[in-house]
CSV table of N, CA and C in Angstrom, one decimal:
chain,number,residue,atom,x,y,z
A,1,LEU,N,-52.4,-23.7,20.6
A,1,LEU,CA,-53.3,-22.6,21.2
A,1,LEU,C,-54.6,-22.6,20.5
A,2,GLN,N,-54.6,-22.9,19.2
A,2,GLN,CA,-55.9,-22.9,18.5
A,2,GLN,C,-56.8,-24.0,19.0
A,3,SER,N,-56.3,-25.2,19.2
A,3,SER,CA,-57.1,-26.3,19.7
A,3,SER,C,-57.7,-25.9,21.1
A,4,ALA,N,-56.9,-25.2,21.9
A,4,ALA,CA,-57.4,-24.8,23.2
A,4,ALA,C,-58.5,-23.8,23.1
A,5,ARG,N,-58.4,-22.9,22.1
A,5,ARG,CA,-59.4,-21.9,21.9
A,5,ARG,C,-60.7,-22.6,21.4
A,6,GLU,N,-60.6,-23.6,20.6
A,6,GLU,CA,-61.7,-24.4,20.1
A,6,GLU,C,-62.4,-25.1,21.3
A,7,CYS,N,-61.6,-25.6,22.2
A,7,CYS,CA,-62.2,-26.3,23.4
A,7,CYS,C,-62.9,-25.2,24.2
A,8,LEU,N,-62.4,-24.0,24.3
A,8,LEU,CA,-63.1,-23.0,25.1
A,8,LEU,C,-64.4,-22.6,24.4
A,9,SER,N,-64.4,-22.5,23.1
A,9,SER,CA,-65.7,-22.2,22.4
A,9,SER,C,-66.7,-23.3,22.7
A,10,ALA,N,-66.3,-24.6,22.6
A,10,ALA,CA,-67.2,-25.7,22.9
A,10,ALA,C,-67.7,-25.7,24.3
A,11,ALA,N,-66.8,-25.3,25.3
A,11,ALA,CA,-67.2,-25.2,26.7
A,11,ALA,C,-68.2,-24.1,26.9
A,12,GLU,N,-68.0,-23.0,26.3
A,12,GLU,CA,-69.0,-21.9,26.4
A,12,GLU,C,-70.3,-22.3,25.8
A,13,ALA,N,-70.3,-23.0,24.7
A,13,ALA,CA,-71.6,-23.4,24.1
A,13,ALA,C,-72.3,-24.4,25.0
A,14,SER,N,-71.6,-25.2,25.7
A,14,SER,CA,-72.2,-26.3,26.5
A,14,SER,C,-72.9,-25.8,27.7
A,15,GLY,N,-72.5,-24.6,28.3
A,15,GLY,CA,-73.0,-24.1,29.5
A,15,GLY,C,-72.6,-24.8,30.7
A,16,ASN,N,-71.7,-25.8,30.6
A,16,ASN,CA,-71.2,-26.6,31.7
A,16,ASN,C,-70.1,-25.9,32.4
A,17,LYS,N,-70.3,-25.4,33.6
A,17,LYS,CA,-69.3,-24.6,34.3
A,17,LYS,C,-68.0,-25.3,34.6
A,18,GLU,N,-68.1,-26.6,34.9
A,18,GLU,CA,-66.8,-27.4,35.2
A,18,GLU,C,-66.0,-27.5,33.9
A,19,PHE,N,-66.7,-27.8,32.8
A,19,PHE,CA,-66.0,-27.9,31.5
A,19,PHE,C,-65.4,-26.6,31.1
A,20,LEU,N,-66.1,-25.5,31.4
A,20,LEU,CA,-65.6,-24.1,31.1
A,20,LEU,C,-64.4,-23.8,31.9
A,21,ALA,N,-64.4,-24.2,33.2
A,21,ALA,CA,-63.2,-23.9,34.0
A,21,ALA,C,-62.0,-24.7,33.5
A,22,GLU,N,-62.2,-25.9,33.1
A,22,GLU,CA,-61.1,-26.7,32.5
A,22,GLU,C,-60.6,-26.2,31.2
A,23,ALA,N,-61.6,-25.7,30.4
A,23,ALA,CA,-61.2,-25.1,29.1
A,23,ALA,C,-60.3,-23.8,29.3
A,24,HIS,N,-60.7,-23.0,30.4
A,24,HIS,CA,-59.8,-21.9,30.7
A,24,HIS,C,-58.5,-22.3,31.2
A,25,TYR,N,-58.4,-23.4,31.9
A,25,TYR,CA,-57.1,-24.0,32.3
A,25,TYR,C,-56.3,-24.4,31.1
A,26,LEU,N,-56.9,-25.1,30.1
A,26,LEU,CA,-56.2,-25.5,29.0
A,26,LEU,C,-55.6,-24.4,28.1
A,27,ILE,N,-56.5,-23.4,27.9
A,27,ILE,CA,-56.0,-22.2,27.1
A,27,ILE,C,-55.0,-21.4,27.9
A,28,GLY,N,-55.1,-21.4,29.2
A,28,GLY,CA,-54.1,-20.7,30.0
A,28,GLY,C,-52.8,-21.4,29.9
A,29,GLU,N,-52.8,-22.7,30.0
A,29,GLU,CA,-51.5,-23.5,29.9
A,29,GLU,C,-50.9,-23.4,28.5
A,30,ALA,N,-51.8,-23.4,27.5
A,30,ALA,CA,-51.2,-23.3,26.1
A,30,ALA,C,-50.6,-21.9,26.0
A,31,SER,N,-51.3,-20.9,26.5
A,31,SER,CA,-50.8,-19.5,26.5
A,31,SER,C,-49.4,-19.4,27.2
A,32,LEU,N,-49.3,-20.0,28.3
A,32,LEU,CA,-48.1,-20.0,29.1
A,32,LEU,C,-47.0,-20.6,28.3
A,33,LEU,N,-47.2,-21.8,27.7
A,33,LEU,CA,-46.2,-22.5,26.9
A,33,LEU,C,-45.8,-21.8,25.7
A,34,THR,N,-46.7,-20.9,25.2
A,34,THR,CA,-46.3,-20.2,23.9
A,34,THR,C,-45.9,-18.7,24.2
A,35,GLY,N,-45.7,-18.4,25.5
A,35,GLY,CA,-45.2,-17.1,25.9
A,35,GLY,C,-46.2,-16.0,25.9
A,36,HIS,N,-47.5,-16.3,25.9
A,36,HIS,CA,-48.6,-15.3,25.9
A,36,HIS,C,-49.0,-15.1,27.4
A,37,HIS,N,-48.2,-14.5,28.1
A,37,HIS,CA,-48.4,-14.4,29.6
A,37,HIS,C,-49.7,-13.6,30.0
A,38,ASP,N,-50.0,-12.5,29.2
A,38,ASP,CA,-51.2,-11.8,29.5
A,38,ASP,C,-52.4,-12.6,29.3
A,39,GLU,N,-52.4,-13.5,28.3
A,39,GLU,CA,-53.6,-14.4,28.0
A,39,GLU,C,-53.6,-15.4,29.1
A,40,ASN,N,-52.5,-15.9,29.5
A,40,ASN,CA,-52.4,-16.9,30.6
A,40,ASN,C,-53.1,-16.3,31.9
A,41,LEU,N,-52.7,-15.1,32.2
A,41,LEU,CA,-53.3,-14.4,33.4
A,41,LEU,C,-54.8,-14.3,33.2
A,42,GLU,N,-55.2,-13.8,32.1
A,42,GLU,CA,-56.7,-13.6,31.8
A,42,GLU,C,-57.5,-14.8,32.0
A,43,HIS,N,-57.0,-16.0,31.5
A,43,HIS,CA,-57.7,-17.2,31.6
A,43,HIS,C,-57.6,-17.8,33.0
A,44,GLY,N,-56.5,-17.6,33.7
A,44,GLY,CA,-56.4,-18.0,35.1
A,44,GLY,C,-57.4,-17.3,36.0
A,45,LEU,N,-57.5,-16.0,35.8
A,45,LEU,CA,-58.5,-15.2,36.6
A,45,LEU,C,-59.9,-15.7,36.3
A,46,GLU,N,-60.2,-16.0,35.0
A,46,GLU,CA,-61.6,-16.4,34.7
A,46,GLU,C,-61.8,-17.8,35.3
A,47,ARG,N,-60.8,-18.7,35.2
A,47,ARG,CA,-61.0,-20.0,35.8
A,47,ARG,C,-61.2,-19.9,37.3
A,48,LEU,N,-60.5,-19.0,38.0
A,48,LEU,CA,-60.6,-18.8,39.4
A,48,LEU,C,-62.0,-18.3,39.8
A,49,ARG,N,-62.5,-17.3,39.0
A,49,ARG,CA,-63.9,-16.8,39.2
A,49,ARG,C,-64.9,-17.9,39.1
A,50,ILE,N,-64.8,-18.8,38.1
A,50,ILE,CA,-65.7,-19.9,37.9
A,50,ILE,C,-65.6,-20.9,39.1
A,51,GLN,N,-64.4,-21.2,39.5
A,51,GLN,CA,-64.2,-22.2,40.6
A,51,GLN,C,-64.8,-21.6,41.9
A,52,GLN,N,-64.7,-20.3,42.1
A,52,GLN,CA,-65.3,-19.7,43.3
A,52,GLN,C,-66.8,-19.8,43.2
A,53,GLN,N,-67.4,-19.6,42.0
A,53,GLN,CA,-68.8,-19.7,41.8
A,53,GLN,C,-69.3,-21.1,42.1
A,54,LEU,N,-68.5,-22.1,41.7
A,54,LEU,CA,-68.8,-23.5,41.9
A,54,LEU,C,-68.5,-24.0,43.4
A,55,ASN,N,-68.0,-23.1,44.2
A,55,ASN,CA,-67.6,-23.4,45.6
A,55,ASN,C,-66.7,-24.6,45.6
A,56,ASP,N,-65.6,-24.4,44.8
A,56,ASP,CA,-64.5,-25.5,44.7
A,56,ASP,C,-63.2,-24.9,45.4
A,57,PRO,N,-63.1,-25.0,46.7
A,57,PRO,CA,-62.0,-24.4,47.4
A,57,PRO,C,-60.6,-25.0,47.0
A,58,ASP,N,-60.6,-26.3,46.8
A,58,ASP,CA,-59.3,-26.9,46.4
A,58,ASP,C,-58.9,-26.4,45.1
A,59,GLY,N,-59.8,-26.5,44.1
A,59,GLY,CA,-59.5,-26.0,42.7
A,59,GLY,C,-59.1,-24.6,42.7
A,60,ALA,N,-59.9,-23.8,43.5
A,60,ALA,CA,-59.6,-22.3,43.5
A,60,ALA,C,-58.3,-22.0,44.1
A,61,SER,N,-57.9,-22.8,45.1
A,61,SER,CA,-56.6,-22.6,45.8
A,61,SER,C,-55.5,-22.9,44.8
A,62,GLU,N,-55.6,-23.9,44.1
A,62,GLU,CA,-54.6,-24.3,43.1
A,62,GLU,C,-54.5,-23.3,42.0
A,63,THR,N,-55.7,-22.8,41.5
A,63,THR,CA,-55.7,-21.9,40.4
A,63,THR,C,-55.2,-20.5,40.9
A,64,ALA,N,-55.5,-20.1,42.1
A,64,ALA,CA,-55.0,-18.9,42.7
A,64,ALA,C,-53.4,-18.8,42.6
A,65,ARG,N,-52.8,-20.0,42.9
A,65,ARG,CA,-51.4,-20.0,42.9
A,65,ARG,C,-50.8,-19.9,41.4
A,66,HIS,N,-51.6,-20.4,40.5
A,66,HIS,CA,-51.2,-20.2,39.1
A,66,HIS,C,-51.4,-18.8,38.7
A,67,VAL,N,-52.4,-18.1,39.2
A,67,VAL,CA,-52.6,-16.7,38.9
A,67,VAL,C,-51.5,-15.9,39.5
A,68,CYS,N,-51.0,-16.2,40.7
A,68,CYS,CA,-49.9,-15.5,41.3
A,68,CYS,C,-48.7,-15.6,40.4
A,69,ASN,N,-48.4,-16.8,39.9
A,69,ASN,CA,-47.3,-17.1,39.1
A,69,ASN,C,-47.4,-16.3,37.8
A,70,ALA,N,-48.6,-16.2,37.3
A,70,ALA,CA,-48.8,-15.4,36.0
A,70,ALA,C,-48.5,-13.9,36.2
A,71,TYR,N,-48.9,-13.4,37.4
A,71,TYR,CA,-48.5,-12.0,37.7
A,71,TYR,C,-47.0,-11.9,37.7
A,72,ALA,N,-46.3,-12.8,38.3
A,72,ALA,CA,-44.8,-12.8,38.4
A,72,ALA,C,-44.2,-12.9,37.1
A,73,LEU,N,-44.7,-13.7,36.2
A,73,LEU,CA,-44.2,-13.8,34.8
A,73,LEU,C,-44.3,-12.5,34.1
A,74,LEU,N,-45.2,-11.7,34.5
A,74,LEU,CA,-45.4,-10.4,33.8
A,74,LEU,C,-44.6,-9.3,34.6
A,75,ASP,N,-43.8,-9.7,35.5
A,75,ASP,CA,-43.0,-8.8,36.4
A,75,ASP,C,-43.9,-7.9,37.2
A,76,ARG,N,-45.1,-8.4,37.5
A,76,ARG,CA,-46.0,-7.6,38.4
A,76,ARG,C,-46.0,-8.2,39.8
A,77,TYR,N,-44.8,-8.0,40.4
A,77,TYR,CA,-44.5,-8.6,41.7
A,77,TYR,C,-45.3,-8.1,42.8
A,78,GLU,N,-45.8,-6.9,42.7
A,78,GLU,CA,-46.6,-6.4,43.8
A,78,GLU,C,-47.9,-7.2,43.8
A,79,GLU,N,-48.5,-7.4,42.6
A,79,GLU,CA,-49.8,-8.2,42.6
A,79,GLU,C,-49.5,-9.6,42.9
A,80,ALA,N,-48.4,-10.1,42.4
A,80,ALA,CA,-48.0,-11.5,42.7
A,80,ALA,C,-47.9,-11.8,44.2
A,81,THR,N,-47.3,-10.8,44.9
A,81,THR,CA,-47.1,-10.9,46.3
A,81,THR,C,-48.4,-10.9,47.0
A,82,ALA,N,-49.2,-9.9,46.7
A,82,ALA,CA,-50.6,-9.8,47.3
A,82,ALA,C,-51.4,-11.0,47.1
A,83,CYS,N,-51.3,-11.6,45.9
A,83,CYS,CA,-52.0,-12.8,45.5
A,83,CYS,C,-51.6,-14.0,46.3
A,84,MET,N,-50.2,-14.1,46.5
A,84,MET,CA,-49.7,-15.2,47.2
A,84,MET,C,-50.0,-15.1,48.7
A,85,GLU,N,-50.0,-13.9,49.2
A,85,GLU,CA,-50.4,-13.7,50.6
A,85,GLU,C,-51.8,-14.3,50.9
A,86,LEU,N,-52.7,-14.0,49.9
A,86,LEU,CA,-54.1,-14.6,50.0
A,86,LEU,C,-54.1,-16.1,49.9
A,87,ALA,N,-53.2,-16.6,49.0
A,87,ALA,CA,-53.1,-18.1,48.8
A,87,ALA,C,-52.6,-18.7,50.1
A,88,LEU,N,-51.7,-18.0,50.9
A,88,LEU,CA,-51.2,-18.5,52.2
A,88,LEU,C,-52.4,-18.6,53.1
A,89,VAL,N,-53.3,-17.6,53.2
A,89,VAL,CA,-54.4,-17.6,54.1
A,89,VAL,C,-55.3,-18.8,53.7
A,90,SER,N,-55.5,-19.1,52.4
A,90,SER,CA,-56.3,-20.2,52.0
A,90,SER,C,-55.7,-21.5,52.4
A,91,ALA,N,-54.4,-21.7,52.2
A,91,ALA,CA,-53.7,-22.9,52.5
A,91,ALA,C,-53.8,-23.2,54.0
A,92,ARG,N,-53.6,-22.1,54.8
A,92,ARG,CA,-53.7,-22.3,56.3
A,92,ARG,C,-55.1,-22.7,56.7
A,93,GLU,N,-56.1,-22.1,56.1
A,93,GLU,CA,-57.5,-22.4,56.4
A,93,GLU,C,-57.8,-23.9,56.0
A,94,GLN,N,-57.3,-24.3,54.9
A,94,GLN,CA,-57.6,-25.7,54.4
A,94,GLN,C,-56.8,-26.7,55.2
A,95,GLY,N,-55.7,-26.3,55.9
A,95,GLY,CA,-54.9,-27.2,56.7
A,95,GLY,C,-54.0,-28.1,55.8
A,96,HIS,N,-53.8,-27.7,54.6
A,96,HIS,CA,-53.0,-28.5,53.6
A,96,HIS,C,-51.6,-28.1,53.7
A,97,ARG,N,-50.8,-28.9,54.4
A,97,ARG,CA,-49.4,-28.5,54.7
A,97,ARG,C,-48.5,-28.5,53.5
A,98,ALA,N,-48.6,-29.4,52.6
A,98,ALA,CA,-47.8,-29.4,51.4
A,98,ALA,C,-48.0,-28.1,50.6
A,99,LEU,N,-49.3,-27.8,50.4
A,99,LEU,CA,-49.6,-26.6,49.7
A,99,LEU,C,-49.1,-25.3,50.5
A,100,LEU,N,-49.2,-25.4,51.8
A,100,LEU,CA,-48.8,-24.3,52.6
A,100,LEU,C,-47.2,-24.1,52.5
A,101,MET,N,-46.5,-25.2,52.6
A,101,MET,CA,-45.0,-25.1,52.4
A,101,MET,C,-44.6,-24.5,51.1
A,102,ASP,N,-45.3,-25.0,50.0
A,102,ASP,CA,-45.0,-24.4,48.7
A,102,ASP,C,-45.4,-23.0,48.6
A,103,SER,N,-46.5,-22.6,49.1
A,103,SER,CA,-47.0,-21.2,49.1
A,103,SER,C,-46.0,-20.3,49.9
A,104,LEU,N,-45.6,-20.8,51.0
A,104,LEU,CA,-44.6,-20.0,51.8
A,104,LEU,C,-43.4,-19.7,51.0
A,105,GLY,N,-42.8,-20.7,50.4
A,105,GLY,CA,-41.6,-20.5,49.5
A,105,GLY,C,-41.9,-19.5,48.4
A,106,GLN,N,-43.0,-19.7,47.7
A,106,GLN,CA,-43.3,-18.8,46.6
A,106,GLN,C,-43.5,-17.4,47.1
A,107,ALA,N,-44.2,-17.2,48.2
A,107,ALA,CA,-44.5,-15.9,48.7
A,107,ALA,C,-43.1,-15.2,49.1
A,108,ALA,N,-42.3,-16.0,49.7
A,108,ALA,CA,-40.9,-15.5,50.1
A,108,ALA,C,-40.2,-15.0,48.9
A,109,ARG,N,-40.2,-15.8,47.8
A,109,ARG,CA,-39.5,-15.4,46.6
A,109,ARG,C,-40.1,-14.1,46.0
A,110,TYR,N,-41.4,-14.0,46.0
A,110,TYR,CA,-42.0,-12.8,45.4
A,110,TYR,C,-41.6,-11.5,46.3
A,111,HIS,N,-41.7,-11.7,47.6
A,111,HIS,CA,-41.3,-10.6,48.5
A,111,HIS,C,-39.8,-10.2,48.2
A,112,ALA,N,-39.0,-11.2,48.0
A,112,ALA,CA,-37.5,-10.9,47.8
A,112,ALA,C,-37.3,-10.2,46.4
A,113,GLU,N,-38.1,-10.6,45.4
A,113,GLU,CA,-38.1,-9.9,44.1
A,113,GLU,C,-38.4,-8.4,44.2
A,114,ARG,N,-39.2,-8.1,45.2
A,114,ARG,CA,-39.5,-6.7,45.5
A,114,ARG,C,-38.5,-6.0,46.4
A,115,GLY,N,-37.4,-6.7,46.7
A,115,GLY,CA,-36.4,-6.1,47.5
A,115,GLY,C,-36.6,-6.2,49.0
A,116,GLU,N,-37.7,-6.9,49.4
A,116,GLU,CA,-37.9,-7.0,50.8
A,116,GLU,C,-37.1,-8.2,51.4
A,117,LEU,N,-36.5,-8.0,52.5
A,117,LEU,CA,-35.7,-9.1,53.1
A,117,LEU,C,-36.1,-9.7,54.4
A,118,GLU,N,-37.0,-8.9,55.1
A,118,GLU,CA,-37.4,-9.5,56.4
A,118,GLU,C,-38.6,-10.5,56.3
A,119,ARG,N,-39.6,-10.1,55.5
A,119,ARG,CA,-40.8,-11.0,55.3
A,119,ARG,C,-40.3,-12.3,54.7
A,120,PRO,N,-39.5,-12.4,53.7
A,120,PRO,CA,-39.1,-13.7,53.2
A,120,PRO,C,-38.4,-14.6,54.3
A,121,VAL,N,-37.6,-14.0,55.2
A,121,VAL,CA,-37.0,-14.8,56.2
A,121,VAL,C,-38.0,-15.4,57.1
A,122,GLU,N,-39.0,-14.6,57.5
A,122,GLU,CA,-40.1,-15.1,58.3
A,122,GLU,C,-40.9,-16.3,57.6
A,123,LEU,N,-41.2,-16.1,56.3
A,123,LEU,CA,-41.9,-17.1,55.6
A,123,LEU,C,-41.1,-18.4,55.4
A,124,LEU,N,-39.8,-18.2,55.0
A,124,LEU,CA,-39.0,-19.4,54.8
A,124,LEU,C,-38.6,-20.1,56.1
A,125,THR,N,-38.5,-19.4,57.2
A,125,THR,CA,-38.3,-20.0,58.5
A,125,THR,C,-39.5,-20.9,58.8
A,126,GLU,N,-40.7,-20.5,58.6
A,126,GLU,CA,-41.9,-21.3,58.8
A,126,GLU,C,-41.9,-22.5,57.8
A,127,ALA,N,-41.6,-22.3,56.6
A,127,ALA,CA,-41.5,-23.4,55.6
A,127,ALA,C,-40.5,-24.4,56.0
A,128,LEU,N,-39.4,-24.0,56.5
A,128,LEU,CA,-38.3,-24.9,56.9
A,128,LEU,C,-38.8,-25.7,58.2
A,129,ARG,N,-39.4,-25.0,59.1
A,129,ARG,CA,-39.9,-25.7,60.3
A,129,ARG,C,-40.9,-26.8,59.9
A,130,LEU,N,-41.9,-26.5,59.1
A,130,LEU,CA,-42.9,-27.4,58.6
A,130,LEU,C,-42.2,-28.6,57.9
A,131,ALA,N,-41.3,-28.3,57.0
A,131,ALA,CA,-40.6,-29.3,56.2
A,131,ALA,C,-39.9,-30.3,57.1
A,132,GLU,N,-39.2,-29.7,58.1
A,132,GLU,CA,-38.4,-30.6,59.0
A,132,GLU,C,-39.4,-31.5,59.8
A,133,GLU,N,-40.5,-30.9,60.3
A,133,GLU,CA,-41.5,-31.7,61.0
A,133,GLU,C,-42.1,-32.8,60.2
A,134,ASP,N,-42.3,-32.6,58.9
A,134,ASP,CA,-42.9,-33.5,58.0
A,134,ASP,C,-41.9,-34.4,57.3
A,135,GLY,N,-40.6,-34.2,57.5
A,135,GLY,CA,-39.6,-35.1,56.9
A,135,GLY,C,-39.5,-34.8,55.4
A,136,GLU,N,-39.9,-33.6,55.0
A,136,GLU,CA,-39.8,-33.2,53.6
A,136,GLU,C,-38.4,-32.6,53.3
A,137,HIS,N,-37.5,-33.4,53.1
A,137,HIS,CA,-36.1,-33.0,53.0
A,137,HIS,C,-35.8,-32.1,51.9
A,138,TYR,N,-36.4,-32.3,50.7
A,138,TYR,CA,-36.1,-31.4,49.6
A,138,TYR,C,-36.7,-30.0,49.8
A,139,VAL,N,-37.9,-30.0,50.4
A,139,VAL,CA,-38.6,-28.7,50.7
A,139,VAL,C,-37.7,-28.0,51.7
A,140,ALA,N,-37.2,-28.7,52.7
A,140,ALA,CA,-36.3,-28.1,53.7
A,140,ALA,C,-35.0,-27.5,53.0
A,141,ALA,N,-34.5,-28.3,52.1
A,141,ALA,CA,-33.2,-27.8,51.4
A,141,ALA,C,-33.5,-26.6,50.5
A,142,ARG,N,-34.7,-26.5,49.9
A,142,ARG,CA,-35.0,-25.3,49.1
A,142,ARG,C,-35.2,-24.1,50.0
A,143,ALA,N,-35.8,-24.3,51.1
A,143,ALA,CA,-36.0,-23.2,52.1
A,143,ALA,C,-34.6,-22.7,52.6
A,144,GLN,N,-33.7,-23.7,52.9
A,144,GLN,CA,-32.4,-23.3,53.4
A,144,GLN,C,-31.6,-22.6,52.3
A,145,LEU,N,-31.7,-23.1,51.0
A,145,LEU,CA,-31.1,-22.4,49.9
A,145,LEU,C,-31.6,-20.9,49.8
A,146,ASP,N,-32.9,-20.8,49.8
A,146,ASP,CA,-33.5,-19.4,49.7
A,146,ASP,C,-33.1,-18.5,50.9
A,147,LEU,N,-33.1,-19.1,52.1
A,147,LEU,CA,-32.6,-18.4,53.3
A,147,LEU,C,-31.1,-18.0,53.1
A,148,GLY,N,-30.3,-18.9,52.6
A,148,GLY,CA,-28.9,-18.5,52.4
A,148,GLY,C,-28.8,-17.4,51.4
A,149,LYS,N,-29.5,-17.4,50.4
A,149,LYS,CA,-29.4,-16.3,49.4
A,149,LYS,C,-29.9,-14.9,50.0
A,150,ILE,N,-30.9,-15.0,50.8
A,150,ILE,CA,-31.4,-13.8,51.4
A,150,ILE,C,-30.4,-13.2,52.4
A,151,HIS,N,-29.8,-14.1,53.2
A,151,HIS,CA,-28.8,-13.7,54.2
A,151,HIS,C,-27.6,-13.1,53.5
A,152,LEU,N,-27.2,-13.7,52.3
A,152,LEU,CA,-26.1,-13.2,51.5
A,152,LEU,C,-26.4,-11.8,51.0
A,153,ASN,N,-27.7,-11.6,50.6
A,153,ASN,CA,-28.1,-10.2,50.1
A,153,ASN,C,-28.1,-9.2,51.2
A,154,LYS,N,-28.3,-9.7,52.4
A,154,LYS,CA,-28.3,-8.8,53.6
A,154,LYS,C,-26.9,-8.6,54.1
A,155,GLY,N,-25.9,-9.2,53.6
A,155,GLY,CA,-24.6,-9.1,54.0
A,155,GLY,C,-24.3,-9.9,55.3
A,156,GLU,N,-25.1,-10.8,55.6
A,156,GLU,CA,-25.0,-11.7,56.8
A,156,GLU,C,-24.3,-13.0,56.3
A,157,PHE,N,-23.0,-13.0,56.1
A,157,PHE,CA,-22.3,-14.0,55.5
A,157,PHE,C,-22.2,-15.3,56.3
A,158,ALA,N,-22.1,-15.2,57.6
A,158,ALA,CA,-22.0,-16.4,58.4
A,158,ALA,C,-23.4,-17.2,58.4
A,159,GLU,N,-24.5,-16.4,58.5
A,159,GLU,CA,-25.8,-17.1,58.4
A,159,GLU,C,-26.0,-17.7,57.0
A,160,ALA,N,-25.6,-16.9,56.0
A,160,ALA,CA,-25.8,-17.4,54.6
A,160,ALA,C,-25.0,-18.7,54.5
A,161,ARG,N,-23.8,-18.7,54.9
A,161,ARG,CA,-23.0,-20.0,54.8
A,161,ARG,C,-23.6,-21.1,55.5
A,162,GLN,N,-24.1,-20.9,56.7
A,162,GLN,CA,-24.7,-22.0,57.5
A,162,GLN,C,-25.9,-22.6,56.7
A,163,TYR,N,-26.8,-21.7,56.2
A,163,TYR,CA,-28.0,-22.3,55.5
A,163,TYR,C,-27.6,-23.0,54.2
A,164,LEU,N,-26.6,-22.4,53.5
A,164,LEU,CA,-26.2,-23.0,52.2
A,164,LEU,C,-25.5,-24.3,52.4
A,165,GLU,N,-24.7,-24.4,53.5
A,165,GLU,CA,-24.1,-25.7,53.8
A,165,GLU,C,-25.1,-26.8,54.2
A,166,GLU,N,-26.1,-26.3,55.0
A,166,GLU,CA,-27.1,-27.3,55.4
A,166,GLU,C,-27.9,-27.8,54.2
A,167,ALA,N,-28.2,-26.9,53.3
A,167,ALA,CA,-29.0,-27.2,52.1
A,167,ALA,C,-28.1,-28.2,51.3
A,168,TRP,N,-26.8,-27.9,51.1
A,168,TRP,CA,-26.0,-28.8,50.4
A,168,TRP,C,-25.9,-30.2,51.0
A,169,ALA,N,-25.7,-30.2,52.3
A,169,ALA,CA,-25.6,-31.5,53.1
A,169,ALA,C,-26.8,-32.3,52.9
A,170,GLY,N,-28.0,-31.6,53.1
A,170,GLY,CA,-29.2,-32.3,53.0
A,170,GLY,C,-29.5,-33.0,51.6
A,171,THR,N,-29.1,-32.3,50.6
A,171,THR,CA,-29.3,-32.9,49.2
A,171,THR,C,-28.2,-33.9,48.8
A,172,ARG,N,-27.0,-33.6,49.3
A,172,ARG,CA,-25.9,-34.5,48.9
A,172,ARG,C,-26.1,-35.8,49.6
A,173,ASP,N,-26.6,-35.9,50.8
A,173,ASP,CA,-26.8,-37.1,51.5
A,173,ASP,C,-28.0,-38.0,51.0
A,174,ARG,N,-28.9,-37.3,50.3
A,174,ARG,CA,-30.1,-38.0,49.8
A,174,ARG,C,-30.1,-38.3,48.3
A,175,GLY,N,-29.2,-37.7,47.6
A,175,GLY,CA,-29.1,-37.9,46.2
A,175,GLY,C,-30.2,-37.1,45.4
A,176,PRO,N,-30.2,-37.4,44.1
A,176,PRO,CA,-31.2,-36.6,43.3
A,176,PRO,C,-32.6,-36.9,43.7
A,177,ARG,N,-33.5,-36.0,43.5
A,177,ARG,CA,-34.9,-36.1,43.8
A,177,ARG,C,-35.6,-37.1,42.9
């Protein structure tokens, strides 16, 4: 963490915004690995602000997802959910299907953490459809697993079993990732 802080000081002194954004990434990751989740969030938000100033939509989109995760690590699921809904809009606008599928899954899990059960089904159903269209078998299996859990929580046991069996069959037939 100390080395990352020194890197941040050097980046601030240099005046180079790209270097500064990367330094915030490094200290954020070091903070994450050492359990300093507040600091991880702080540096993620600063990196996001810099990337938006630099008009770096790909970098900002990736960082926004890290920020959403940082909120979740702090059990701030309302903010994590709102953040991920914005990340979904960005992924759709960019037309980046892999990012969209991942964001759909994360958003669904954040909504579920808040006790919501309808929105996650909608999001996961879309993720499953995209994964099947793109031949992303493991993404499909993860969506099926999450759908199974949600249907289980809703008391819809037949639907839960169907999704869980499909997830199992899909991963069993393809082996480890």
